[in-house]
């Protein structure tokens, strides 16, 4: 059994900061890519940031220079540091990870349940 547990969401004023965390647990053999997606009401889910096991990163243009993704492979945890937050960052943020379970050579995507981030004065 594998699950992703997210934390760190909440309400913050424009210009403020939040740090999201996502920890994968269970019978895990290896995690390749981990990332964060977000979805606002009435909009498509979009990739915010992703990071490979080796540390290569990719960001959406809208968050470059403001958000930083990182990971701790030993803890199977990915983080998203969000600075200079804007109202348009308001969305449900979902953790994603590509994982092979112990005893398996098959990789698949796992998703967290999402954490709400609201940027408002």
Short mmCIF file of C-alpha atoms in Angstrom, two decimals:
data_model
loop_
_atom_site.label_atom_id
_atom_site.label_comp_id
_atom_site.label_asym_id
_atom_site.label_seq_id
_atom_site.Cartn_x
_atom_site.Cartn_y
_atom_site.Cartn_z
CA UNK A 1 0.00 0.00 0.00
CA UNK A 2 1.29 3.45 -0.99
CA UNK A 3 -0.14 6.78 -0.02
CA UNK A 4 0.81 10.45 -0.29
CA UNK A 5 0.03 12.79 2.59
CA UNK A 6 0.11 16.55 2.04
CA UNK A 7 0.37 19.33 4.57
CA UNK A 8 1.04 23.06 4.77
CA UNK A 9 -1.91 24.59 2.95
CA UNK A 10 -3.96 27.41 4.36
CA UNK A 11 -4.96 31.05 4.08
CA UNK A 12 -2.31 33.67 3.45
CA UNK A 13 -2.27 37.34 2.44
CA UNK A 14 -0.90 38.47 -0.92
CA UNK A 15 2.87 38.65 -0.76
CA UNK A 16 3.03 36.01 1.94
CA UNK A 17 4.62 32.58 1.95
CA UNK A 18 3.63 28.97 2.50
CA UNK A 19 5.56 25.73 2.47
CA UNK A 20 3.83 22.57 1.30
CA UNK A 21 5.06 19.10 2.19
CA UNK A 22 4.15 15.71 0.76
CA UNK A 23 5.40 12.44 2.20
CA UNK A 24 5.04 9.10 0.43
CA UNK A 25 4.71 6.03 2.62
CA UNK A 26 4.14 2.31 2.22
CA UNK A 27 5.94 -0.49 0.40
CA UNK A 28 8.01 1.64 -1.95
CA UNK A 29 10.84 0.38 -4.13
CA UNK A 30 11.70 3.62 -5.90
CA UNK A 31 10.27 7.05 -6.68
CA UNK A 32 11.33 8.68 -9.93
CA UNK A 33 9.58 12.02 -10.41
CA UNK A 34 7.65 13.95 -7.77
CA UNK A 35 5.68 17.10 -8.39
CA UNK A 36 2.93 19.51 -7.53
CA UNK A 37 -0.17 20.25 -9.56
CA UNK A 38 -2.94 22.72 -8.85
CA UNK A 39 -6.53 23.18 -9.90
CA UNK A 40 -8.68 26.25 -9.46
CA UNK A 41 -12.49 26.12 -9.77
CA UNK A 42 -13.54 25.92 -13.41
CA UNK A 43 -10.00 25.42 -14.66
CA UNK A 44 -7.90 22.47 -15.81
CA UNK A 45 -5.38 20.92 -13.48
CA UNK A 46 -1.92 22.24 -14.30
CA UNK A 47 1.63 21.31 -13.44
CA UNK A 48 3.21 23.75 -11.00
CA UNK A 49 6.61 22.16 -10.47
CA UNK A 50 8.32 18.78 -10.78
CA UNK A 51 11.60 17.30 -9.66
CA UNK A 52 13.42 14.12 -10.62
CA UNK A 53 15.23 11.82 -8.23
CA UNK A 54 18.50 13.39 -9.35
CA UNK A 55 17.27 16.91 -8.63
CA UNK A 56 16.38 18.28 -12.07
CA UNK A 57 13.45 20.70 -11.82
CA UNK A 58 10.75 22.12 -14.03
CA UNK A 59 8.40 25.02 -13.24
CA UNK A 60 5.34 26.57 -14.75
CA UNK A 61 6.12 30.01 -16.16
CA UNK A 62 3.63 31.60 -13.78
CA UNK A 63 5.59 30.53 -10.69
CA UNK A 64 9.20 30.80 -11.82
CA UNK A 65 11.24 32.92 -9.46
CA UNK A 66 8.63 32.63 -6.70
CA UNK A 67 8.28 28.90 -6.00
CA UNK A 68 11.00 26.38 -5.24
CA UNK A 69 10.57 22.61 -5.31
CA UNK A 70 12.90 20.28 -3.42
CA UNK A 71 12.94 16.70 -2.15
CA UNK A 72 14.47 14.46 0.45
CA UNK A 73 14.91 11.03 -1.12
CA UNK A 74 15.69 9.35 2.20
CA UNK A 75 12.34 10.54 3.57
CA UNK A 76 10.38 10.11 0.31
CA UNK A 77 9.23 13.68 0.75
CA UNK A 78 8.79 16.58 -1.65
CA UNK A 79 8.41 20.24 -0.68
CA UNK A 80 7.11 23.35 -2.37
CA UNK A 81 8.25 26.67 -0.97
CA UNK A 82 5.86 29.36 -2.20
CA UNK A 83 6.89 32.99 -1.83
CA UNK A 84 5.36 36.26 -3.03
CA UNK A 85 1.98 34.60 -3.28
CA UNK A 86 -0.68 36.15 -5.49
CA UNK A 87 -4.48 35.77 -5.49
CA UNK A 88 -4.20 33.85 -8.76
CA UNK A 89 -2.22 31.17 -6.91
CA UNK A 90 -5.41 30.21 -5.09
CA UNK A 91 -6.18 26.57 -5.87
CA UNK A 92 -6.18 23.05 -4.53
CA UNK A 93 -2.62 21.78 -4.72
CA UNK A 94 -2.06 18.07 -5.40
CA UNK A 95 1.07 16.07 -4.80
CA UNK A 96 2.06 13.57 -7.48
CA UNK A 97 4.69 10.84 -7.53
CA UNK A 98 5.77 8.15 -9.98
CA UNK A 99 6.37 5.08 -7.84
CA UNK A 100 7.26 1.41 -8.19
CA UNK A 101 6.11 -0.66 -5.23
CA UNK A 102 8.37 -3.18 -3.54
CA UNK A 103 8.47 -6.42 -5.51
CA UNK A 104 7.23 -4.78 -8.70
CA UNK A 105 8.84 -3.41 -11.85
CA UNK A 106 5.74 -1.43 -12.76
CA UNK A 107 5.63 2.34 -12.23
CA UNK A 108 2.45 4.31 -11.86
CA UNK A 109 1.33 7.75 -10.76
CA UNK A 110 0.05 8.27 -7.24
CA UNK A 111 -1.85 11.33 -6.07
CA UNK A 112 -2.45 13.02 -2.77
CA UNK A 113 -5.91 14.19 -1.78
CA UNK A 114 -5.01 17.83 -2.22
CA UNK A 115 -4.51 20.77 0.10
CA UNK A 116 -6.26 24.13 -0.24
CA UNK A 117 -4.17 27.25 -0.71
CA UNK A 118 -6.07 30.53 -0.54
CA UNK A 119 -4.36 33.87 -1.14
CA UNK A 120 -6.60 36.73 -0.09
CA UNK A 121 -6.55 39.93 1.92
#
